[in-house]
Amino acid sequence: MAHEENGHDHDHDHSHAEIGQTERPGYYDNLETVVRELLVSKGYFGPDEIRRQIEVLDSRTPALGAMVVARAWADDAFRKRLLDDGRAACEELGITFYDQTGLIVLENTDKVHNLIVCTLCSCYPRPVLGLPPDWYKLKPYRARAVSEPRKVLAEFGTIIPDDVEIRVSDSTAMVRFLVLPKRPEGTEDFDEVQLAAIVTRDTMIGVVEASKDIRRGE
Amino acid sequence: MTQTEQLLKRLPNDIGGTSADPISVVDHELEPWERRCHALADVLDFHKIINTEEKRRGVEALGTELVGKLSYYERWIACFANILFQKGILTPEELALKMKEVESRWDDFDKESTQAARS
């Protein structure tokens, strides 16, 4: 949001989010402005809080989750702490949780493949991955991930052998999940930075497996 | 199950395990107002005005037809307004008056841009 306000003083009541906009906002865009400005004028929160929270949201990308996964791959003691208490281990790496959600990290192994979903809506480990992609929030994924995960995975090009169990974890308002993908073969010589580079968002949702040849785009 | 039975037993969000289309791997860059709406949701939660569960129930209370027709963040802002009415934090009248004012800001904007185009 390069055109959000920069914290300078102003005495007019336009939100700077509107500046730079070249056409009339739609009804729901205006409705957001209406609700926000009414609540600010009634003192429920400060005029700067939305902008600050947008900055927090913008600071969260899958690079954070990738850093966590890479550390777990490289450091077995950290991996154990991460599986024991996901939130505390992430906080160890300086990742703050801006909400009250817990985090459970699910480890993929040769016997188990994990997949995360939110059937009711869109709960997602936002502090470590940012906002979820649209497909995660739409009906086909939410409806089918829990009843036919192998078929769903196949639609992402991921074929899980029949002797590997698939576990699907359904997120809630308070408990979020993150998949710890399997470290791919051929990465024995990689350092943590190189490891983090191959951890994509989708590997941490569990719809694809990590590969040493696929790098995360930001 | 008859169609009304289905509607009664499953709220609009309760779709886990139902049949649906193949996955279409779609995404979009959030619009500025969608980003503001997401931040607003977080701030409402931080201040214990509307929490995540209330938001989900509020979306369900919009009913199947609206849930089906509104986009993701349209559902959120619509449910925030309704919940704030229910809690007595806002009134429909205040909202309508403020909406007129916010919309009128763009009357000036349109005039200015018309004048700018003429000069």
mmCIF file of C-alpha atoms in Angstrom:
data_model
loop_
_atom_site.group_PDB
_atom_site.id
_atom_site.type_symbol
_atom_site.label_atom_id
_atom_site.label_comp_id
_atom_site.label_asym_id
_atom_site.label_seq_id
_atom_site.Cartn_x
_atom_site.Cartn_y
_atom_site.Cartn_z
ATOM 1 C CA MET A 1 0.000 0.000 0.000
ATOM 2 C CA ALA A 2 2.477 2.587 -1.154
ATOM 3 C CA HIS A 3 -0.231 5.239 -1.244
ATOM 4 C CA GLU A 4 -1.365 4.850 2.347
ATOM 5 C CA GLU A 5 -0.791 7.878 4.516
ATOM 6 C CA ASN A 6 2.681 8.488 5.896
ATOM 7 C CA GLY A 7 1.768 9.551 9.385
ATOM 8 C CA HIS A 8 1.844 13.304 8.700
ATOM 9 C CA ASP A 9 -0.664 15.618 10.332
ATOM 10 C CA HIS A 10 -3.806 16.517 8.494
ATOM 11 C CA ASP A 11 -6.960 18.324 9.413
ATOM 12 C CA HIS A 12 -9.336 17.110 6.745
ATOM 13 C CA ASP A 13 -11.356 13.972 7.231
ATOM 14 C CA HIS A 14 -10.592 12.082 4.047
ATOM 15 C CA SER A 15 -8.814 8.803 4.516
ATOM 16 C CA HIS A 16 -5.613 8.911 2.502
ATOM 17 C CA ALA A 17 -6.393 5.443 1.244
ATOM 18 C CA GLU A 18 -8.756 7.224 -1.133
ATOM 19 C CA ILE A 19 -6.106 9.487 -2.558
ATOM 20 C CA GLY A 20 -4.738 8.149 -5.758
ATOM 21 C CA GLN A 21 -8.054 6.507 -6.449
ATOM 22 C CA THR A 22 -9.313 7.759 -9.793
ATOM 23 C CA GLU A 23 -12.896 6.609 -9.733
ATOM 24 C CA ARG A 24 -15.789 6.568 -7.321
ATOM 25 C CA PRO A 25 -15.439 3.758 -4.813
ATOM 26 C CA GLY A 26 -18.112 1.076 -4.795
ATOM 27 C CA TYR A 27 -20.726 0.639 -2.088
ATOM 28 C CA TYR A 28 -18.739 -1.834 0.050
ATOM 29 C CA ASP A 29 -15.568 0.234 -0.220
ATOM 30 C CA ASN A 30 -17.564 3.218 1.127
ATOM 31 C CA LEU A 31 -19.196 1.026 3.760
ATOM 32 C CA GLU A 32 -15.747 0.199 5.157
ATOM 33 C CA THR A 33 -14.945 3.930 5.328
ATOM 34 C CA VAL A 34 -18.294 4.632 7.014
ATOM 35 C CA VAL A 35 -17.924 1.933 9.676
ATOM 36 C CA ARG A 36 -14.283 2.793 10.388
ATOM 37 C CA GLU A 37 -14.831 6.548 10.641
ATOM 38 C CA LEU A 38 -17.923 6.183 12.841
ATOM 39 C CA LEU A 39 -16.066 3.892 15.243
ATOM 40 C CA VAL A 40 -13.074 6.239 15.346
ATOM 41 C CA SER A 41 -15.329 9.251 15.999
ATOM 42 C CA LYS A 42 -16.968 7.364 18.870
ATOM 43 C CA GLY A 43 -13.555 6.586 20.339
ATOM 44 C CA TYR A 44 -13.584 2.792 19.911
ATOM 45 C CA PHE A 45 -10.099 2.895 18.408
ATOM 46 C CA GLY A 46 -7.613 5.454 17.198
ATOM 47 C CA PRO A 47 -7.458 6.836 13.642
ATOM 48 C CA ASP A 48 -3.993 5.349 13.156
ATOM 49 C CA GLU A 49 -4.745 1.768 14.159
ATOM 50 C CA ILE A 50 -5.984 0.519 10.797
ATOM 51 C CA ARG A 51 -2.937 1.882 9.000
ATOM 52 C CA ARG A 52 -0.638 0.296 11.574
ATOM 53 C CA GLN A 53 -2.405 -3.060 11.232
ATOM 54 C CA ILE A 54 -2.096 -2.868 7.428
ATOM 55 C CA GLU A 55 1.651 -2.495 7.971
ATOM 56 C CA VAL A 56 1.631 -5.576 10.204
ATOM 57 C CA LEU A 57 -0.295 -7.551 7.581
ATOM 58 C CA ASP A 58 2.098 -6.412 4.855
ATOM 59 C CA SER A 59 5.046 -7.586 6.942
ATOM 60 C CA ARG A 60 3.746 -11.180 6.983
ATOM 61 C CA THR A 61 4.701 -13.349 4.014
ATOM 62 C CA PRO A 62 5.533 -17.043 3.505
ATOM 63 C CA ALA A 63 9.212 -16.075 3.895
ATOM 64 C CA LEU A 64 8.645 -16.175 7.667
ATOM 65 C CA GLY A 65 7.224 -19.691 7.587
ATOM 66 C CA ALA A 66 10.070 -20.719 5.270
ATOM 67 C CA MET A 67 12.607 -19.448 7.794
ATOM 68 C CA VAL A 68 10.920 -21.569 10.492
ATOM 69 C CA VAL A 69 10.912 -24.701 8.306
ATOM 70 C CA ALA A 70 14.534 -24.225 7.271
ATOM 71 C CA ARG A 71 15.602 -23.899 10.903
ATOM 72 C CA ALA A 72 13.659 -27.060 11.790
ATOM 73 C CA TRP A 73 15.361 -28.959 8.965
ATOM 74 C CA ALA A 74 18.793 -27.729 10.016
ATOM 75 C CA ASP A 75 18.452 -27.923 13.797
ATOM 76 C CA ASP A 76 16.886 -31.030 15.304
ATOM 77 C CA ALA A 77 16.490 -29.561 18.793
ATOM 78 C CA PHE A 78 14.578 -26.630 17.298
ATOM 79 C CA ARG A 79 12.428 -29.040 15.262
ATOM 80 C CA LYS A 80 11.411 -30.800 18.477
ATOM 81 C CA ARG A 81 10.561 -27.508 20.196
ATOM 82 C CA LEU A 82 8.587 -26.440 17.123
ATOM 83 C CA LEU A 83 6.505 -29.624 17.130
ATOM 84 C CA ASP A 84 6.023 -29.305 20.868
ATOM 85 C CA ASP A 85 4.848 -25.668 20.867
ATOM 86 C CA GLY A 86 4.650 -24.033 17.448
ATOM 87 C CA ARG A 87 3.964 -20.549 18.665
ATOM 88 C CA ALA A 88 6.760 -20.464 21.251
ATOM 89 C CA ALA A 89 9.303 -21.792 18.728
ATOM 90 C CA CYS A 90 8.296 -19.163 16.135
ATOM 91 C CA GLU A 91 8.561 -16.465 18.784
ATOM 92 C CA GLU A 92 12.060 -17.733 19.505
ATOM 93 C CA LEU A 93 12.925 -16.702 15.944
ATOM 94 C CA GLY A 94 11.473 -13.250 16.529
ATOM 95 C CA ILE A 95 8.115 -13.868 14.822
ATOM 96 C CA THR A 96 5.462 -12.049 16.855
ATOM 97 C CA PHE A 97 1.881 -13.259 16.947
ATOM 98 C CA TYR A 98 -0.320 -10.217 16.639
ATOM 99 C CA ASP A 99 -3.415 -12.198 17.629
ATOM 100 C CA GLN A 100 -4.460 -14.750 20.255
ATOM 101 C CA THR A 101 -4.165 -17.795 17.983
ATOM 102 C CA GLY A 102 -2.237 -20.937 18.864
ATOM 103 C CA LEU A 103 -0.060 -22.704 16.281
ATOM 104 C CA ILE A 104 0.315 -26.455 15.872
ATOM 105 C CA VAL A 105 3.051 -27.578 13.488
ATOM 106 C CA LEU A 106 2.395 -30.870 11.684
ATOM 107 C CA GLU A 107 5.374 -32.844 10.444
ATOM 108 C CA ASN A 108 5.302 -34.706 7.149
ATOM 109 C CA THR A 109 7.189 -38.006 7.217
ATOM 110 C CA ASP A 110 7.551 -41.068 4.992
ATOM 111 C CA LYS A 111 4.361 -42.390 6.568
ATOM 112 C CA VAL A 112 2.205 -39.279 6.999
ATOM 113 C CA HIS A 113 1.306 -36.368 4.745
ATOM 114 C CA ASN A 114 -0.487 -33.415 6.343
ATOM 115 C CA LEU A 115 -2.872 -30.979 4.718
ATOM 116 C CA ILE A 116 -4.475 -27.930 6.317
ATOM 117 C CA VAL A 117 -7.863 -26.435 5.538
ATOM 118 C CA CYS A 118 -10.518 -24.257 7.130
ATOM 119 C CA THR A 119 -13.851 -25.796 6.157
ATOM 120 C CA LEU A 120 -15.909 -23.062 7.836
ATOM 121 C CA CYS A 121 -14.196 -20.089 6.274
ATOM 122 C CA SER A 122 -10.557 -19.028 6.057
ATOM 123 C CA CYS A 123 -8.639 -19.534 9.305
ATOM 124 C CA TYR A 124 -4.950 -19.717 8.405
ATOM 125 C CA PRO A 125 -1.580 -19.266 10.146
ATOM 126 C CA ARG A 126 -1.457 -15.581 9.158
ATOM 127 C CA PRO A 127 1.332 -14.497 11.521
ATOM 128 C CA VAL A 128 3.747 -16.856 9.718
ATOM 129 C CA LEU A 129 2.310 -17.076 6.176
ATOM 130 C CA GLY A 130 0.453 -13.804 5.589
ATOM 131 C CA LEU A 131 -3.059 -13.822 4.112
ATOM 132 C CA PRO A 132 -4.368 -16.996 2.461
ATOM 133 C CA PRO A 133 -4.754 -17.324 -1.316
ATOM 134 C CA ASP A 134 -8.279 -17.122 -2.749
ATOM 135 C CA TRP A 135 -8.483 -20.844 -3.591
ATOM 136 C CA TYR A 136 -8.001 -21.654 0.105
ATOM 137 C CA LYS A 137 -11.097 -19.558 0.905
ATOM 138 C CA LEU A 138 -13.320 -20.899 -1.891
ATOM 139 C CA LYS A 139 -15.825 -23.718 -1.761
ATOM 140 C CA PRO A 140 -14.075 -26.457 -3.773
ATOM 141 C CA TYR A 141 -11.024 -26.639 -1.485
ATOM 142 C CA ARG A 142 -12.977 -26.184 1.768
ATOM 143 C CA ALA A 143 -15.649 -28.701 0.836
ATOM 144 C CA ARG A 144 -13.493 -31.454 -0.638
ATOM 145 C CA ALA A 145 -10.178 -31.360 1.277
ATOM 146 C CA VAL A 146 -11.699 -33.254 4.202
ATOM 147 C CA SER A 147 -13.581 -35.910 2.222
ATOM 148 C CA GLU A 148 -11.354 -36.618 -0.783
ATOM 149 C CA PRO A 149 -7.897 -35.229 0.022
ATOM 150 C CA ARG A 150 -6.060 -37.521 -2.406
ATOM 151 C CA LYS A 151 -8.157 -36.280 -5.298
ATOM 152 C CA VAL A 152 -7.702 -32.681 -4.187
ATOM 153 C CA LEU A 153 -3.935 -33.161 -3.901
ATOM 154 C CA ALA A 154 -3.866 -34.732 -7.363
ATOM 155 C CA GLU A 155 -5.478 -31.555 -8.718
ATOM 156 C CA PHE A 156 -2.444 -29.695 -7.366
ATOM 157 C CA GLY A 157 -0.241 -32.237 -9.138
ATOM 158 C CA THR A 158 0.660 -33.979 -5.883
ATOM 159 C CA ILE A 159 0.422 -37.761 -5.882
ATOM 160 C CA ILE A 160 0.772 -39.313 -2.438
ATOM 161 C CA PRO A 161 1.475 -43.089 -2.434
ATOM 162 C CA ASP A 162 -1.362 -45.230 -1.064
ATOM 163 C CA ASP A 163 0.756 -46.473 1.853
ATOM 164 C CA VAL A 164 1.228 -42.901 3.098
ATOM 165 C CA GLU A 165 -1.543 -41.761 5.432
ATOM 166 C CA ILE A 166 -3.082 -38.383 4.693
ATOM 167 C CA ARG A 167 -4.133 -36.326 7.692
ATOM 168 C CA VAL A 168 -6.305 -33.279 7.160
ATOM 169 C CA SER A 169 -6.418 -30.687 9.941
ATOM 170 C CA ASP A 170 -9.360 -28.290 10.069
ATOM 171 C CA SER A 171 -8.368 -24.881 11.474
ATOM 172 C CA THR A 172 -10.420 -22.970 14.023
ATOM 173 C CA ALA A 173 -10.621 -19.371 15.184
ATOM 174 C CA MET A 174 -8.138 -20.121 17.968
ATOM 175 C CA VAL A 175 -5.991 -22.986 16.638
ATOM 176 C CA ARG A 176 -4.063 -22.707 13.384
ATOM 177 C CA PHE A 177 -1.837 -25.258 11.690
ATOM 178 C CA LEU A 178 1.385 -25.133 9.688
ATOM 179 C CA VAL A 179 2.798 -28.085 7.752
ATOM 180 C CA LEU A 180 6.475 -28.905 8.213
ATOM 181 C CA PRO A 181 7.219 -30.416 4.798
ATOM 182 C CA LYS A 182 9.693 -33.257 4.270
ATOM 183 C CA ARG A 183 13.200 -32.042 3.536
ATOM 184 C CA PRO A 184 13.858 -33.028 -0.077
ATOM 185 C CA GLU A 185 16.700 -35.325 -1.029
ATOM 186 C CA GLY A 186 19.699 -33.618 -2.563
ATOM 187 C CA THR A 187 19.657 -30.739 -0.063
ATOM 188 C CA GLU A 188 22.165 -32.222 2.371
ATOM 189 C CA ASP A 189 24.713 -29.502 1.560
ATOM 190 C CA PHE A 190 22.244 -26.597 1.667
ATOM 191 C CA ASP A 191 22.625 -23.970 4.367
ATOM 192 C CA GLU A 192 19.573 -22.454 6.063
ATOM 193 C CA VAL A 193 19.223 -19.632 3.559
ATOM 194 C CA GLN A 194 19.304 -22.088 0.658
ATOM 195 C CA LEU A 195 16.833 -24.329 2.457
ATOM 196 C CA ALA A 196 14.424 -21.473 3.149
ATOM 197 C CA ALA A 197 14.473 -20.546 -0.540
ATOM 198 C CA ILE A 198 12.845 -23.846 -1.532
ATOM 199 C CA VAL A 199 10.060 -23.682 1.061
ATOM 200 C CA THR A 200 7.000 -22.330 -0.716
ATOM 201 C CA ARG A 201 3.666 -21.272 0.767
ATOM 202 C CA ASP A 202 1.920 -24.282 -0.746
ATOM 203 C CA THR A 203 4.363 -26.744 0.858
ATOM 204 C CA MET A 204 3.405 -25.287 4.243
ATOM 205 C CA ILE A 205 -0.324 -25.668 3.470
ATOM 206 C CA GLY A 206 0.494 -29.223 2.414
ATOM 207 C CA VAL A 207 -0.898 -29.159 -1.125
ATOM 208 C CA VAL A 208 2.542 -29.764 -2.636
ATOM 209 C CA GLU A 209 5.790 -31.343 -1.473
ATOM 210 C CA ALA A 210 9.018 -29.386 -1.196
ATOM 211 C CA SER A 211 11.441 -29.861 -4.063
ATOM 212 C CA LYS A 212 15.042 -28.758 -4.320
ATOM 213 C CA ASP A 213 14.343 -27.390 -7.791
ATOM 214 C CA ILE A 214 11.373 -25.152 -6.943
ATOM 215 C CA ARG A 215 12.096 -21.824 -5.340
ATOM 216 C CA ARG A 216 9.730 -19.552 -3.507
ATOM 217 C CA GLY A 217 8.681 -16.471 -5.439
ATOM 218 C CA GLU A 218 7.743 -13.444 -3.346
ATOM 219 C CA MET B 1 -32.448 -34.780 1.980
ATOM 220 C CA THR B 2 -34.874 -32.193 0.654
ATOM 221 C CA GLN B 3 -33.505 -28.799 -0.266
ATOM 222 C CA THR B 4 -35.009 -27.039 2.769
ATOM 223 C CA GLU B 5 -33.724 -29.796 5.035
ATOM 224 C CA GLN B 6 -30.251 -29.192 3.602
ATOM 225 C CA LEU B 7 -30.583 -25.440 4.220
ATOM 226 C CA LEU B 8 -31.781 -26.023 7.780
ATOM 227 C CA LYS B 9 -29.090 -28.501 8.733
ATOM 228 C CA ARG B 10 -26.136 -26.748 7.166
ATOM 229 C CA LEU B 11 -25.471 -23.068 7.711
ATOM 230 C CA PRO B 12 -23.914 -21.329 4.699
ATOM 231 C CA ASN B 13 -20.346 -21.782 5.979
ATOM 232 C CA ASP B 14 -20.755 -25.437 6.897
ATOM 233 C CA ILE B 15 -19.585 -26.989 3.654
ATOM 234 C CA GLY B 16 -16.856 -29.396 4.809
ATOM 235 C CA GLY B 17 -17.317 -32.787 3.156
ATOM 236 C CA THR B 18 -19.926 -31.672 0.646
ATOM 237 C CA SER B 19 -19.379 -32.184 -3.063
ATOM 238 C CA ALA B 20 -17.953 -29.314 -5.077
ATOM 239 C CA ASP B 21 -16.212 -28.406 -8.325
ATOM 240 C CA PRO B 22 -12.580 -29.220 -9.100
ATOM 241 C CA ILE B 23 -10.055 -26.878 -7.487
ATOM 242 C CA SER B 24 -9.278 -23.803 -9.498
ATOM 243 C CA VAL B 25 -6.005 -22.354 -8.216
ATOM 244 C CA VAL B 26 -7.059 -18.701 -8.221
ATOM 245 C CA ASP B 27 -5.811 -15.709 -6.288
ATOM 246 C CA HIS B 28 -5.897 -11.926 -6.560
ATOM 247 C CA GLU B 29 -3.991 -8.985 -5.161
ATOM 248 C CA LEU B 30 -6.228 -7.426 -2.512
ATOM 249 C CA GLU B 31 -7.902 -4.121 -3.392
ATOM 250 C CA PRO B 32 -6.925 -1.263 -1.046
ATOM 251 C CA TRP B 33 -10.369 -1.345 0.592
ATOM 252 C CA GLU B 34 -10.130 -5.126 1.079
ATOM 253 C CA ARG B 35 -6.817 -4.656 2.856
ATOM 254 C CA ARG B 36 -8.389 -1.948 5.043
ATOM 255 C CA CYS B 37 -11.325 -4.267 5.742
ATOM 256 C CA HIS B 38 -8.962 -7.034 6.850
ATOM 257 C CA ALA B 39 -7.095 -4.641 9.137
ATOM 258 C CA LEU B 40 -10.445 -3.390 10.471
ATOM 259 C CA ALA B 41 -11.415 -6.974 11.339
ATOM 260 C CA ASP B 42 -8.164 -7.419 13.258
ATOM 261 C CA VAL B 43 -8.577 -4.121 15.106
ATOM 262 C CA LEU B 44 -12.210 -4.983 16.004
ATOM 263 C CA ASP B 45 -10.893 -8.269 17.405
ATOM 264 C CA PHE B 46 -8.026 -6.625 19.340
ATOM 265 C CA HIS B 47 -10.503 -4.266 21.018
ATOM 266 C CA LYS B 48 -12.924 -7.120 21.784
ATOM 267 C CA ILE B 49 -15.652 -5.442 19.744
ATOM 268 C CA ILE B 50 -16.125 -8.329 17.254
ATOM 269 C CA ASN B 51 -14.109 -11.538 17.528
ATOM 270 C CA THR B 52 -13.455 -14.167 14.842
ATOM 271 C CA GLU B 53 -16.303 -16.436 15.954
ATOM 272 C CA GLU B 54 -18.779 -13.557 15.989
ATOM 273 C CA LYS B 55 -17.616 -12.622 12.511
ATOM 274 C CA ARG B 56 -18.188 -16.162 11.223
ATOM 275 C CA ARG B 57 -21.654 -16.273 12.786
ATOM 276 C CA GLY B 58 -22.355 -12.798 11.441
ATOM 277 C CA VAL B 59 -21.482 -13.949 7.930
ATOM 278 C CA GLU B 60 -23.743 -16.986 8.321
ATOM 279 C CA ALA B 61 -26.539 -14.733 9.531
ATOM 280 C CA LEU B 62 -26.438 -12.924 6.184
ATOM 281 C CA GLY B 63 -28.159 -16.005 4.801
ATOM 282 C CA THR B 64 -27.316 -18.357 1.974
ATOM 283 C CA GLU B 65 -28.385 -16.008 -0.821
ATOM 284 C CA LEU B 66 -26.181 -13.074 0.273
ATOM 285 C CA VAL B 67 -23.279 -15.331 1.228
ATOM 286 C CA GLY B 68 -23.429 -16.751 -2.292
ATOM 287 C CA LYS B 69 -23.596 -13.362 -4.004
ATOM 288 C CA LEU B 70 -21.180 -11.205 -1.997
ATOM 289 C CA SER B 71 -17.414 -11.426 -2.304
ATOM 290 C CA TYR B 72 -15.293 -12.419 0.700
ATOM 291 C CA TYR B 73 -14.659 -8.936 2.096
ATOM 292 C CA GLU B 74 -18.127 -7.677 1.094
ATOM 293 C CA ARG B 75 -19.494 -10.359 3.430
ATOM 294 C CA TRP B 76 -17.183 -9.193 6.193
ATOM 295 C CA ILE B 77 -18.065 -5.500 6.053
ATOM 296 C CA ALA B 78 -21.792 -6.274 5.715
ATOM 297 C CA CYS B 79 -21.672 -8.509 8.797
ATOM 298 C CA PHE B 80 -19.651 -5.935 10.770
ATOM 299 C CA ALA B 81 -22.365 -3.334 10.180
ATOM 300 C CA ASN B 82 -25.086 -5.779 11.267
ATOM 301 C CA ILE B 83 -23.228 -6.887 14.398
ATOM 302 C CA LEU B 84 -22.519 -3.263 15.371
ATOM 303 C CA PHE B 85 -26.264 -2.534 15.036
ATOM 304 C CA GLN B 86 -27.083 -5.563 17.195
ATOM 305 C CA LYS B 87 -24.631 -4.454 19.848
ATOM 306 C CA GLY B 88 -26.068 -0.941 19.852
ATOM 307 C CA ILE B 89 -22.681 0.501 18.872
ATOM 308 C CA LEU B 90 -24.031 1.977 15.630
ATOM 309 C CA THR B 91 -27.562 2.704 14.460
ATOM 310 C CA PRO B 92 -28.814 2.203 10.908
ATOM 311 C CA GLU B 93 -29.657 5.908 10.787
ATOM 312 C CA GLU B 94 -26.118 7.016 11.677
ATOM 313 C CA LEU B 95 -24.764 4.670 9.083
ATOM 314 C CA ALA B 96 -27.115 5.972 6.384
ATOM 315 C CA LEU B 97 -26.233 9.614 7.164
ATOM 316 C CA LYS B 98 -22.507 8.884 7.174
ATOM 317 C CA MET B 99 -22.862 6.972 3.908
ATOM 318 C CA LYS B 100 -24.413 10.071 2.283
ATOM 319 C CA GLU B 101 -21.526 12.184 3.517
ATOM 320 C CA VAL B 102 -18.858 9.731 2.362
ATOM 321 C CA GLU B 103 -20.483 9.389 -1.055
ATOM 322 C CA SER B 104 -20.726 13.175 -1.385
ATOM 323 C CA ARG B 105 -16.937 13.497 -1.035
ATOM 324 C CA TRP B 106 -16.776 12.054 -4.496
ATOM 325 C CA ASP B 107 -19.187 14.693 -5.857
ATOM 326 C CA ASP B 108 -16.472 17.268 -5.100
ATOM 327 C CA PHE B 109 -13.851 14.967 -6.533
ATOM 328 C CA ASP B 110 -15.852 14.582 -9.759
ATOM 329 C CA LYS B 111 -16.322 18.372 -10.012
ATOM 330 C CA GLU B 112 -12.631 18.988 -9.461
ATOM 331 C CA SER B 113 -11.618 16.480 -12.072
ATOM 332 C CA THR B 114 -14.152 17.911 -14.557
ATOM 333 C CA GLN B 115 -12.763 21.397 -13.927
ATOM 334 C CA ALA B 116 -9.219 20.125 -14.202
ATOM 335 C CA ALA B 117 -10.081 18.522 -17.503
ATOM 336 C CA ARG B 118 -11.515 21.836 -18.787
ATOM 337 C CA SER B 119 -8.663 24.101 -17.700
#
